[in-house]
Tab-separated table of C-alpha atoms in Angstrom:
chain	number	residue	atom	x	y	z
G	1	UNK	CA	16.067	-7.770	-14.330
G	2	UNK	CA	12.714	-8.127	-14.877
G	3	UNK	CA	11.434	-7.226	-11.224
G	4	UNK	CA	12.986	-4.218	-11.280
G	5	UNK	CA	11.431	-2.751	-14.013
G	6	UNK	CA	7.170	-1.822	-14.615
G	7	UNK	CA	5.848	-1.875	-17.849
G	8	UNK	CA	4.458	1.164	-18.659
G	9	UNK	CA	1.965	2.654	-21.027
G	10	UNK	CA	2.446	6.515	-21.885
G	11	UNK	CA	-0.349	7.421	-23.171
G	12	UNK	CA	-0.383	11.195	-22.061
G	13	UNK	CA	3.322	11.775	-22.860
G	14	UNK	CA	2.288	12.908	-26.403
G	15	UNK	CA	1.703	16.244	-25.004
G	16	UNK	CA	4.953	17.575	-24.308
G	17	UNK	CA	5.272	18.884	-20.305
G	18	UNK	CA	2.341	17.099	-19.552
G	19	UNK	CA	3.611	13.292	-18.140
G	20	UNK	CA	7.007	14.814	-15.785
G	21	UNK	CA	7.711	10.983	-14.349
G	22	UNK	CA	7.847	9.593	-18.089
G	23	UNK	CA	10.011	12.188	-19.577
G	24	UNK	CA	12.175	12.027	-16.784
G	25	UNK	CA	12.564	8.858	-16.788
G	26	UNK	CA	13.160	8.755	-20.850
G	27	UNK	CA	15.607	11.074	-20.091
G	28	UNK	CA	17.816	8.465	-18.189
G	29	UNK	CA	19.883	6.523	-20.045
G	30	UNK	CA	19.498	2.180	-21.006
G	31	UNK	CA	15.799	2.757	-20.989
G	32	UNK	CA	13.797	-0.114	-23.211
G	33	UNK	CA	11.324	1.523	-25.978
G	34	UNK	CA	8.835	0.364	-27.410
G	35	UNK	CA	6.829	1.801	-30.468
G	36	UNK	CA	9.243	5.476	-30.508
G	37	UNK	CA	9.593	6.690	-33.761
G	38	UNK	CA	13.478	6.752	-34.395
G	39	UNK	CA	14.739	10.325	-35.110
G	40	UNK	CA	17.908	11.383	-36.404
G	41	UNK	CA	19.835	14.240	-35.826
G	42	UNK	CA	18.743	16.912	-38.272
G	43	UNK	CA	15.326	16.286	-36.982
G	44	UNK	CA	16.263	16.113	-33.474
G	45	UNK	CA	17.523	19.869	-33.674
G	46	UNK	CA	14.187	20.519	-35.497
G	47	UNK	CA	12.377	20.011	-32.813
G	48	UNK	CA	14.569	21.434	-30.351
G	49	UNK	CA	14.499	24.680	-32.423
G	50	UNK	CA	10.872	24.855	-32.043
G	51	UNK	CA	9.730	27.118	-29.621
G	52	UNK	CA	6.452	25.940	-29.165
G	53	UNK	CA	7.292	22.589	-28.554
G	54	UNK	CA	10.951	22.530	-27.109
G	55	UNK	CA	9.877	24.993	-24.356
G	56	UNK	CA	7.278	22.853	-22.976
G	57	UNK	CA	8.858	20.343	-21.479
G	58	UNK	CA	10.460	19.523	-18.574
G	59	UNK	CA	14.021	20.223	-18.180
G	60	UNK	CA	14.956	16.567	-18.056
G	61	UNK	CA	13.250	15.822	-21.691
G	62	UNK	CA	15.255	19.079	-22.586
G	63	UNK	CA	18.425	18.343	-21.318
G	64	UNK	CA	17.964	14.794	-23.209
G	65	UNK	CA	17.073	16.397	-26.646
G	66	UNK	CA	20.349	18.598	-26.482
G	67	UNK	CA	22.529	15.725	-25.465
G	68	UNK	CA	21.272	13.714	-28.080
G	69	UNK	CA	22.089	16.676	-30.506
G	70	UNK	CA	26.259	16.335	-29.485
G	71	UNK	CA	26.107	13.017	-29.258
G	72	UNK	CA	24.944	12.207	-32.967
G	73	UNK	CA	23.403	9.071	-34.082
G	74	UNK	CA	19.215	7.761	-33.860
G	75	UNK	CA	17.264	8.850	-30.655
G	76	UNK	CA	13.811	9.110	-29.365
G	77	UNK	CA	11.582	11.926	-28.115
G	78	UNK	CA	8.961	11.118	-25.316
G	79	UNK	CA	6.220	13.042	-27.350
G	80	UNK	CA	7.079	11.189	-30.890
G	81	UNK	CA	5.843	7.768	-30.918
G	82	UNK	CA	6.005	5.707	-33.809
G	83	UNK	CA	4.121	6.448	-37.441
G	84	UNK	CA	2.233	3.191	-38.558
G	85	UNK	CA	0.399	3.009	-41.360
G	86	UNK	CA	-0.335	7.222	-42.110
G	87	UNK	CA	-0.896	7.429	-38.453
G	88	UNK	CA	0.916	8.109	-34.839
G	89	UNK	CA	0.556	4.043	-33.312
G	90	UNK	CA	-1.373	4.621	-29.828
G	91	UNK	CA	0.856	1.236	-27.389
G	92	UNK	CA	4.443	3.378	-27.239
G	93	UNK	CA	5.776	1.535	-23.974
G	94	UNK	CA	8.429	1.530	-22.372
G	95	UNK	CA	10.417	-0.095	-19.543
G	96	UNK	CA	10.488	1.746	-16.446
G	97	UNK	CA	13.526	1.331	-13.496
G	98	UNK	CA	10.692	0.667	-10.174
G	99	UNK	CA	10.976	4.357	-8.713
G	100	UNK	CA	11.604	2.866	-5.201
G	101	UNK	CA	14.741	1.791	-7.129
G	102	UNK	CA	15.317	4.148	-8.848
G	103	UNK	CA	15.182	6.574	-5.502
G	104	UNK	CA	16.190	4.447	-2.773
G	105	UNK	CA	16.467	7.430	-0.355
G	106	UNK	CA	12.233	8.043	-1.382
G	107	UNK	CA	11.776	4.870	-0.019
G	108	UNK	CA	14.039	4.993	3.258
G	109	UNK	CA	12.452	7.945	4.002
G	110	UNK	CA	8.626	6.863	3.817
G	111	UNK	CA	9.921	3.803	6.056
G	112	UNK	CA	11.694	5.785	8.404
G	113	UNK	CA	8.183	8.135	8.893
G	114	UNK	CA	6.117	4.677	8.411
G	115	UNK	CA	8.690	3.377	11.493
G	116	UNK	CA	7.857	6.592	13.299
G	117	UNK	CA	4.778	6.909	13.299
G	118	UNK	CA	4.298	3.127	14.516
G	119	UNK	CA	6.680	3.009	17.138
G	120	UNK	CA	8.752	0.308	15.969
G	121	UNK	CA	12.101	-0.778	17.189
G	122	UNK	CA	14.404	-0.460	14.607
G	123	UNK	CA	14.932	-4.402	15.149
G	124	UNK	CA	11.504	-4.788	14.392
G	125	UNK	CA	10.506	-5.581	10.901
G	126	UNK	CA	8.493	-2.273	9.217
G	127	UNK	CA	5.454	-4.012	6.918
G	128	UNK	CA	2.411	-2.918	4.325
G	129	UNK	CA	-0.049	-5.522	4.264
G	130	UNK	CA	-2.087	-5.455	1.392
G	131	UNK	CA	-5.434	-3.250	2.700
G	132	UNK	CA	-7.749	-3.637	0.240
G	133	UNK	CA	-7.820	-5.355	-3.665
G	134	UNK	CA	-9.429	-2.790	-5.765
G	135	UNK	CA	-9.874	-3.870	-9.600
G	136	UNK	CA	-9.789	-1.498	-12.929
G	137	UNK	CA	-12.547	-1.722	-15.163
G	138	UNK	CA	-12.398	0.075	-18.671
G	139	UNK	CA	-15.620	1.165	-19.855
G	140	UNK	CA	-16.438	2.429	-23.205
G	141	UNK	CA	-20.242	3.639	-24.995
G	142	UNK	CA	-21.810	2.209	-28.295
G	143	UNK	CA	-19.572	3.270	-31.046
G	144	UNK	CA	-18.717	2.037	-35.044
G	145	UNK	CA	-15.926	1.181	-35.987
G	146	UNK	CA	-15.118	0.780	-39.984
G	147	UNK	CA	-18.242	-0.655	-40.228
G	148	UNK	CA	-18.031	-2.235	-36.956
G	149	UNK	CA	-20.648	-1.594	-33.652
G	150	UNK	CA	-18.371	-1.511	-30.759
G	151	UNK	CA	-21.506	-2.310	-27.815
G	152	UNK	CA	-21.550	-0.440	-24.744
G	153	UNK	CA	-20.075	-1.418	-21.708
G	154	UNK	CA	-20.399	2.248	-19.501
G	155	UNK	CA	-22.739	0.810	-16.857
G	156	UNK	CA	-20.254	0.910	-13.598
G	157	UNK	CA	-20.016	4.656	-11.780
G	158	UNK	CA	-16.966	5.581	-10.395
G	159	UNK	CA	-16.795	2.598	-7.306
G	160	UNK	CA	-18.199	-0.883	-7.431
G	161	UNK	CA	-18.363	-3.712	-4.690
G	162	UNK	CA	-19.492	-6.569	-5.330
G	163	UNK	CA	-19.795	-9.989	-3.638
G	164	UNK	CA	-18.257	-13.333	-3.977
G	165	UNK	CA	-20.319	-14.921	-6.213
G	166	UNK	CA	-20.769	-11.317	-8.888
G	167	UNK	CA	-17.221	-11.005	-8.442
G	168	UNK	CA	-16.118	-14.047	-9.822
G	169	UNK	CA	-18.275	-14.122	-12.121
G	170	UNK	CA	-16.218	-11.044	-13.376
G	171	UNK	CA	-13.315	-12.239	-12.998
G	172	UNK	CA	-14.075	-15.473	-15.067
G	173	UNK	CA	-15.086	-13.628	-18.010
G	174	UNK	CA	-12.696	-10.357	-17.671
G	175	UNK	CA	-14.662	-8.280	-19.485
G	176	UNK	CA	-12.529	-4.974	-21.403
G	177	UNK	CA	-14.386	-2.199	-22.931
G	178	UNK	CA	-13.017	-0.796	-25.917
G	179	UNK	CA	-9.446	1.009	-25.308
G	180	UNK	CA	-7.757	3.286	-27.181
G	181	UNK	CA	-5.237	0.934	-27.512
G	182	UNK	CA	-7.105	-1.961	-29.330
G	183	UNK	CA	-9.145	-2.351	-32.157
G	184	UNK	CA	-12.428	-4.508	-30.578
G	185	UNK	CA	-13.662	-4.700	-26.861
G	186	UNK	CA	-14.768	-8.732	-25.454
G	187	UNK	CA	-13.730	-11.233	-22.965
G	188	UNK	CA	-10.342	-11.468	-22.501
G	189	UNK	CA	-10.894	-14.963	-20.547
G	190	UNK	CA	-10.453	-15.902	-16.945
G	191	UNK	CA	-7.589	-13.776	-15.070
G	192	UNK	CA	-6.780	-12.582	-18.636
G	193	UNK	CA	-3.910	-14.615	-19.367
G	194	UNK	CA	-5.329	-17.554	-21.023
G	195	UNK	CA	-3.323	-18.289	-23.515
G	196	UNK	CA	-0.240	-17.764	-21.252
G	197	UNK	CA	-1.010	-20.440	-18.765
G	198	UNK	CA	0.195	-24.219	-18.878
G	199	UNK	CA	-2.609	-25.026	-17.041
G	200	UNK	CA	-6.086	-24.992	-16.627
G	201	UNK	CA	-7.610	-21.847	-16.075
G	202	UNK	CA	-9.736	-23.176	-13.000
G	203	UNK	CA	-6.786	-23.656	-10.909
G	204	UNK	CA	-6.236	-20.034	-10.547
G	205	UNK	CA	-9.473	-19.238	-10.377
G	206	UNK	CA	-9.910	-21.968	-7.552
G	207	UNK	CA	-7.195	-20.504	-6.158
G	208	UNK	CA	-8.522	-16.631	-6.473
G	209	UNK	CA	-11.705	-17.552	-5.720
G	210	UNK	CA	-10.176	-19.224	-1.771
G	211	UNK	CA	-8.316	-16.619	-1.328
G	212	UNK	CA	-10.541	-13.994	-1.675
G	213	UNK	CA	-13.136	-15.544	0.442
G	214	UNK	CA	-10.526	-16.332	3.517
G	215	UNK	CA	-9.204	-13.775	3.255
G	216	UNK	CA	-11.969	-11.135	3.598
G	217	UNK	CA	-11.402	-8.920	0.883
G	218	UNK	CA	-13.428	-6.794	-0.253
G	219	UNK	CA	-14.541	-7.218	-4.107
G	220	UNK	CA	-14.380	-3.293	-5.040
G	221	UNK	CA	-13.733	-1.717	-8.973
G	222	UNK	CA	-12.829	1.577	-10.073
G	223	UNK	CA	-13.930	3.061	-13.765
G	224	UNK	CA	-11.696	4.075	-16.494
G	225	UNK	CA	-12.690	4.709	-19.823
G	226	UNK	CA	-16.520	6.107	-19.703
G	227	UNK	CA	-18.667	6.694	-16.966
G	228	UNK	CA	-22.549	6.357	-19.150
G	229	UNK	CA	-22.101	7.749	-22.101
G	230	UNK	CA	-21.692	11.110	-21.722
G	231	UNK	CA	-18.755	11.563	-18.538
G	232	UNK	CA	-15.112	10.299	-20.457
G	233	UNK	CA	-12.555	10.169	-17.405
G	234	UNK	CA	-9.759	8.107	-19.238
G	235	UNK	CA	-7.695	7.564	-16.246
G	236	UNK	CA	-8.828	9.871	-13.549
G	237	UNK	CA	-10.897	7.892	-11.510
G	238	UNK	CA	-8.518	5.012	-10.987
G	239	UNK	CA	-5.951	7.903	-9.605
G	240	UNK	CA	-7.984	9.425	-7.494
G	241	UNK	CA	-9.208	5.637	-5.701
G	242	UNK	CA	-5.273	5.418	-3.804
G	243	UNK	CA	-6.506	8.344	-2.847
G	244	UNK	CA	-9.282	8.083	-1.070
G	245	UNK	CA	-8.775	4.546	0.195
G	246	UNK	CA	-5.536	5.865	2.180
G	247	UNK	CA	-7.587	8.141	3.705
G	248	UNK	CA	-10.382	5.957	5.159
G	249	UNK	CA	-10.044	3.840	8.404
G	250	UNK	CA	-10.994	0.294	8.022
G	251	UNK	CA	-13.812	0.260	8.960
G	252	UNK	CA	-14.971	2.693	7.032
G	253	UNK	CA	-13.543	0.512	4.247
G	254	UNK	CA	-15.782	-2.571	5.355
G	255	UNK	CA	-18.012	-3.221	3.104
G	256	UNK	CA	-20.397	-4.107	5.661
G	257	UNK	CA	-20.199	-0.537	7.263
G	258	UNK	CA	-20.823	1.752	3.808
G	259	UNK	CA	-24.019	-0.594	3.487
G	260	UNK	CA	-25.351	-0.036	6.367
G	261	UNK	CA	-24.558	3.629	6.607
G	262	UNK	CA	-26.259	4.407	2.884
G	263	UNK	CA	-22.581	4.481	0.885
G	264	UNK	CA	-23.180	1.828	-0.907
G	265	UNK	CA	-25.849	1.207	-3.073
G	266	UNK	CA	-27.180	-2.051	-4.188
G	267	UNK	CA	-28.247	-2.805	-8.254
G	268	UNK	CA	-31.872	-5.011	-8.748
G	269	UNK	CA	-32.501	-6.523	-11.685
G	270	UNK	CA	-35.861	-4.823	-13.393
G	271	UNK	CA	-37.595	-5.346	-16.275
G	272	UNK	CA	-37.434	-2.560	-20.182
G	273	UNK	CA	-39.581	-3.263	-22.705
G	274	UNK	CA	-38.630	-3.835	-26.440
G	275	UNK	CA	-39.521	-2.774	-29.109
G	276	UNK	CA	-41.948	-5.162	-29.808
G	277	UNK	CA	-43.942	-4.491	-27.187
G	278	UNK	CA	-42.966	-7.347	-24.640
G	279	UNK	CA	-40.475	-7.154	-21.835
G	280	UNK	CA	-37.075	-7.966	-20.742
G	281	UNK	CA	-35.132	-8.612	-18.001
G	282	UNK	CA	-31.937	-6.784	-17.698
G	283	UNK	CA	-29.699	-8.327	-15.063
G	284	UNK	CA	-27.576	-4.945	-13.181
G	285	UNK	CA	-27.747	-7.114	-9.974
G	286	UNK	CA	-24.431	-8.061	-11.485
G	287	UNK	CA	-23.075	-5.011	-11.208
G	288	UNK	CA	-23.328	-5.398	-7.260
G	289	UNK	CA	-23.708	-2.423	-5.362
G	290	UNK	CA	-22.451	1.376	-6.236
G	291	UNK	CA	-21.202	4.565	-4.354
G	292	UNK	CA	-23.904	6.710	-3.327
G	293	UNK	CA	-23.871	10.600	-3.610
G	294	UNK	CA	-23.300	9.945	1.005
G	295	UNK	CA	-20.098	8.301	0.009
G	296	UNK	CA	-18.612	11.330	-2.407
G	297	UNK	CA	-19.826	13.739	-0.166
G	298	UNK	CA	-17.863	12.287	3.332
G	299	UNK	CA	-14.944	10.783	1.391
G	300	UNK	CA	-14.452	12.325	-1.780
G	301	UNK	CA	-14.567	15.593	0.382
G	302	UNK	CA	-11.573	14.408	2.207
G	303	UNK	CA	-9.918	15.329	-1.310
G	304	UNK	CA	-12.187	18.355	-3.049
G	305	UNK	CA	-13.604	21.498	-1.380
G	306	UNK	CA	-16.910	20.727	-3.660
G	307	UNK	CA	-16.927	16.684	-4.106
G	308	UNK	CA	-20.753	16.280	-6.046
G	309	UNK	CA	-18.577	18.722	-8.591
G	310	UNK	CA	-16.402	16.265	-9.679
G	311	UNK	CA	-19.032	13.078	-9.147
G	312	UNK	CA	-22.522	14.254	-10.239
G	313	UNK	CA	-25.721	12.353	-10.260
G	314	UNK	CA	-25.231	11.612	-13.678
G	315	UNK	CA	-22.208	9.850	-12.703
G	316	UNK	CA	-23.137	7.846	-9.341
G	317	UNK	CA	-26.433	6.641	-11.873
G	318	UNK	CA	-25.362	5.994	-15.902
G	319	UNK	CA	-28.866	4.946	-16.361
G	320	UNK	CA	-29.945	8.289	-15.827
G	321	UNK	CA	-27.846	9.256	-18.778
G	322	UNK	CA	-29.394	7.192	-20.794
G	323	UNK	CA	-31.572	3.858	-20.099
G	324	UNK	CA	-31.339	2.174	-23.058
G	325	UNK	CA	-27.451	2.386	-23.085
G	326	UNK	CA	-27.649	0.863	-19.157
G	327	UNK	CA	-29.547	-1.564	-20.654
G	328	UNK	CA	-27.562	-2.404	-23.537
G	329	UNK	CA	-24.704	-2.358	-21.518
G	330	UNK	CA	-25.973	-4.717	-19.535
G	331	UNK	CA	-26.781	-7.006	-21.186
G	332	UNK	CA	-23.468	-7.074	-23.800
G	333	UNK	CA	-21.923	-8.123	-20.129
G	334	UNK	CA	-24.152	-10.313	-19.248
G	335	UNK	CA	-23.464	-12.494	-23.043
G	336	UNK	CA	-19.900	-11.684	-23.031
G	337	UNK	CA	-20.410	-14.059	-19.262
G	338	UNK	CA	-22.452	-16.585	-20.784
G	339	UNK	CA	-19.967	-17.346	-23.022
G	340	UNK	CA	-16.756	-17.432	-21.418
G	341	UNK	CA	-18.363	-19.457	-19.372
G	342	UNK	CA	-19.544	-22.307	-21.720
G	343	UNK	CA	-15.861	-22.292	-23.426
G	344	UNK	CA	-15.508	-24.514	-19.754
G	345	UNK	CA	-18.032	-27.084	-20.682
G	346	UNK	CA	-17.358	-27.222	-24.144
G	347	UNK	CA	-13.780	-28.280	-23.211
G	348	UNK	CA	-14.593	-30.307	-20.025
G	349	UNK	CA	-12.713	-28.267	-17.345
G	350	UNK	CA	-16.062	-27.606	-15.308
G	351	UNK	CA	-14.693	-30.718	-13.477
G	352	UNK	CA	-11.866	-29.203	-11.846
G	353	UNK	CA	-13.632	-26.094	-10.623
G	354	UNK	CA	-14.289	-26.818	-7.673
G	355	UNK	CA	-17.888	-26.485	-5.986
G	356	UNK	CA	-17.975	-22.584	-5.901
G	357	UNK	CA	-16.969	-22.038	-8.776
G	358	UNK	CA	-19.029	-24.745	-10.810
G	359	UNK	CA	-21.861	-22.956	-8.992
G	360	UNK	CA	-20.656	-19.826	-10.355
G	361	UNK	CA	-19.867	-21.038	-13.997
G	362	UNK	CA	-23.472	-22.499	-14.197
G	363	UNK	CA	-25.170	-19.827	-14.189
G	364	UNK	CA	-23.385	-17.736	-16.036
G	365	UNK	CA	-23.375	-19.928	-18.910
G	366	UNK	CA	-27.382	-21.465	-18.174
G	367	UNK	CA	-28.695	-19.196	-15.366
G	368	UNK	CA	-28.698	-21.554	-12.441
G	369	UNK	CA	-27.797	-23.864	-10.076
G	370	UNK	CA	-29.365	-26.651	-9.979
G	371	UNK	CA	-32.950	-24.438	-10.514
G	372	UNK	CA	-31.714	-22.326	-8.042
G	373	UNK	CA	-30.905	-18.748	-8.803
G	374	UNK	CA	-27.688	-16.678	-7.875
G	375	UNK	CA	-29.695	-14.853	-5.244
G	376	UNK	CA	-31.033	-18.157	-3.567
G	377	UNK	CA	-30.752	-17.789	0.190
G	378	UNK	CA	-28.653	-21.472	0.355
G	379	UNK	CA	-26.110	-20.310	-2.472
G	380	UNK	CA	-24.918	-17.769	-1.306
G	381	UNK	CA	-24.705	-19.084	2.377
G	382	UNK	CA	-22.293	-21.740	0.783
G	383	UNK	CA	-19.643	-18.827	-0.098
G	384	UNK	CA	-18.567	-17.424	3.510
G	385	UNK	CA	-15.618	-17.956	4.786
G	386	UNK	CA	-17.063	-20.612	7.561
G	387	UNK	CA	-18.611	-22.437	5.344
G	388	UNK	CA	-15.795	-23.208	3.258
G	389	UNK	CA	-13.937	-24.288	6.197
G	390	UNK	CA	-16.454	-26.662	7.296
G	391	UNK	CA	-16.698	-28.092	3.668
G	392	UNK	CA	-15.004	-31.276	2.231
G	393	UNK	CA	-13.363	-29.812	-1.015
G	394	UNK	CA	-11.516	-27.185	1.151
G	395	UNK	CA	-10.307	-30.013	3.911
G	396	UNK	CA	-9.317	-32.114	0.432
G	397	UNK	CA	-6.759	-29.157	-0.398
G	398	UNK	CA	-5.241	-29.272	3.074
G	399	UNK	CA	-4.369	-32.527	2.496
G	400	UNK	CA	-3.303	-32.145	-0.699
G	401	UNK	CA	-1.345	-29.162	0.351
G	402	UNK	CA	0.235	-31.839	3.055
G	403	UNK	CA	0.833	-34.855	1.000
G	404	UNK	CA	3.032	-32.340	-1.743
G	405	UNK	CA	4.849	-31.029	0.893
G	406	UNK	CA	5.813	-34.714	2.214
G	407	UNK	CA	6.428	-35.683	-1.175
G	408	UNK	CA	9.057	-32.611	-1.275
G	409	UNK	CA	10.293	-33.202	1.915
G	410	UNK	CA	11.077	-36.582	0.510
G	411	UNK	CA	12.882	-35.422	-1.846
G	412	UNK	CA	15.278	-32.478	-0.251
G	413	UNK	CA	16.330	-35.336	2.134
G	414	UNK	CA	17.114	-37.709	-1.173
G	415	UNK	CA	18.994	-35.014	-3.094
G	416	UNK	CA	21.279	-34.421	0.029
G	417	UNK	CA	21.610	-37.882	0.797
G	418	UNK	CA	22.844	-38.266	-2.544
G	419	UNK	CA	25.028	-35.354	-2.643
G	420	UNK	CA	26.715	-36.795	0.271
G	421	UNK	CA	27.329	-39.640	-1.156
G	422	UNK	CA	29.402	-38.921	-3.480
G	423	UNK	CA	33.468	-39.772	-4.053
G	424	UNK	CA	35.234	-36.480	-3.319
G	425	UNK	CA	32.290	-33.959	-2.124
G	426	UNK	CA	32.861	-34.531	2.138
G	427	UNK	CA	35.312	-31.285	1.480
G	428	UNK	CA	32.290	-29.584	-0.213
G	429	UNK	CA	29.823	-31.327	2.291
G	430	UNK	CA	30.741	-29.297	4.878
G	431	UNK	CA	31.216	-26.119	3.350
G	432	UNK	CA	27.906	-26.117	2.417
G	433	UNK	CA	26.398	-27.510	5.646
G	434	UNK	CA	25.300	-30.531	4.198
G	435	UNK	CA	24.768	-32.414	7.723
G	436	UNK	CA	22.780	-29.842	9.158
G	437	UNK	CA	20.345	-29.281	6.367
G	438	UNK	CA	20.072	-32.888	6.162
G	439	UNK	CA	18.947	-32.564	9.707
G	440	UNK	CA	16.276	-29.461	8.723
G	441	UNK	CA	15.238	-31.495	6.049
G	442	UNK	CA	13.936	-34.485	8.087
G	443	UNK	CA	12.632	-32.508	11.241
G	444	UNK	CA	10.673	-30.498	8.227
G	445	UNK	CA	9.765	-33.955	7.026
G	446	UNK	CA	8.346	-35.223	9.853
G	447	UNK	CA	6.239	-31.951	10.990
G	448	UNK	CA	4.388	-31.841	7.965
G	449	UNK	CA	3.609	-35.488	8.062
G	450	UNK	CA	1.953	-35.069	11.518
G	451	UNK	CA	-1.093	-34.218	12.281
G	452	UNK	CA	-1.783	-31.270	14.124
G	453	UNK	CA	0.349	-29.845	10.456
G	454	UNK	CA	-2.913	-30.180	8.740
G	455	UNK	CA	-4.673	-28.577	11.545
G	456	UNK	CA	-1.868	-25.597	11.155
G	457	UNK	CA	-3.008	-25.594	7.560
G	458	UNK	CA	-6.498	-24.558	8.357
G	459	UNK	CA	-7.495	-21.140	7.214
G	460	UNK	CA	-4.872	-21.317	4.975
G	461	UNK	CA	-5.347	-21.965	0.533
G	462	UNK	CA	-4.506	-25.765	0.993
G	463	UNK	CA	-3.023	-27.013	-3.039
G	464	UNK	CA	-5.712	-27.171	-5.541
G	465	UNK	CA	-5.597	-30.911	-6.360
G	466	UNK	CA	-6.472	-30.533	-10.196
G	467	UNK	CA	-2.379	-32.587	-10.520
G	468	UNK	CA	-3.609	-35.953	-8.696
G	469	UNK	CA	-7.104	-35.806	-10.013
G	470	UNK	CA	-4.945	-35.820	-14.288
G	471	UNK	CA	-2.832	-38.230	-12.541
């Protein structure tokens, strides 16, 4: 079942013994894999006899290979991806049974430890709220493949924080750098799921925007791939972030606190000379804030003895590595954002964007909104939680939610009444408790129809009114 598995890309499993988790997973039974080489008995025998290869594997994979020899037939090895057009594919994949499902004892002990730490009674639920939302971004240095230039996108240091306007410029564009498993780079569209979405992307973006503002989550992101053109970090930084974040208190994770204490610094636009002798503005402010050496020494120091050796000055300030590459990377990012936003104007879906999303799309596409820049105090004030709660468009979302709940309640009552009215269904209706369900449905309809319900919805997501607009 899809809810029991995770879609994994074991890039490092090509090195025997390196990815212990993947080897343990692939040594199990009923594993779905893709883009692994089918290995027949003769080749499996040869691999198991190669001391320099076989002995490096973990015990589960060794046992798997020996078992394959005994059973015969076709099988696979974690370090042998598929050969495609004479080259090893960079896209091996498999479905991993979720660790909490595969190892229920570990899950139980983790929950028990948390329950004891919080001093929760056995009858109370033990919840694990989402403490932070930290996106990942793939960065690449300038490159060239088959004569085609790959523009740089390595302008971010290990951790960035963006306020809502800049954050959603990123979300709308969803730009990605060159991946080892792909042939190009660029925008993947809003929330990266455009080709699979049955409704306009504005609905998802409206919901995400309202959600982020109301919940107050900080828009943090971590770097993968490259930091500047000189430092290849792959996913090392991404794997470190949970370790750093879980060692920080909620107060320490607060963007306001980090900015106040100098752990985050703001990037500003700057002028740069052009080959023609003129000047061009590099919109570095789109990158938001980035961590400083204070953040590294204080918070990475909880993991490393010498954190500044792991995260040095050139990684904190990628422009030091190459100002030209940094400027080109920002320009590449801004241009991708512009092209992405223009699509909403071309296909007319801009009309479905909530007012705040419209501001973001106008700035992305044309550099301003009604002549005002993104840093205009009046514009920034509109993105606060208080401003959203007081806005007419947000109140419309709440009314839309109430109306849809009323329609749902009426539909539920009709379905229950229709069931009760069917000849010969009296016994089944009693067994299923339909009479009580009808009473509950009528009580729920009365609740959602009341004025107090609308008040209860304040502070919630509400519902996007796009369906009503189209009807």
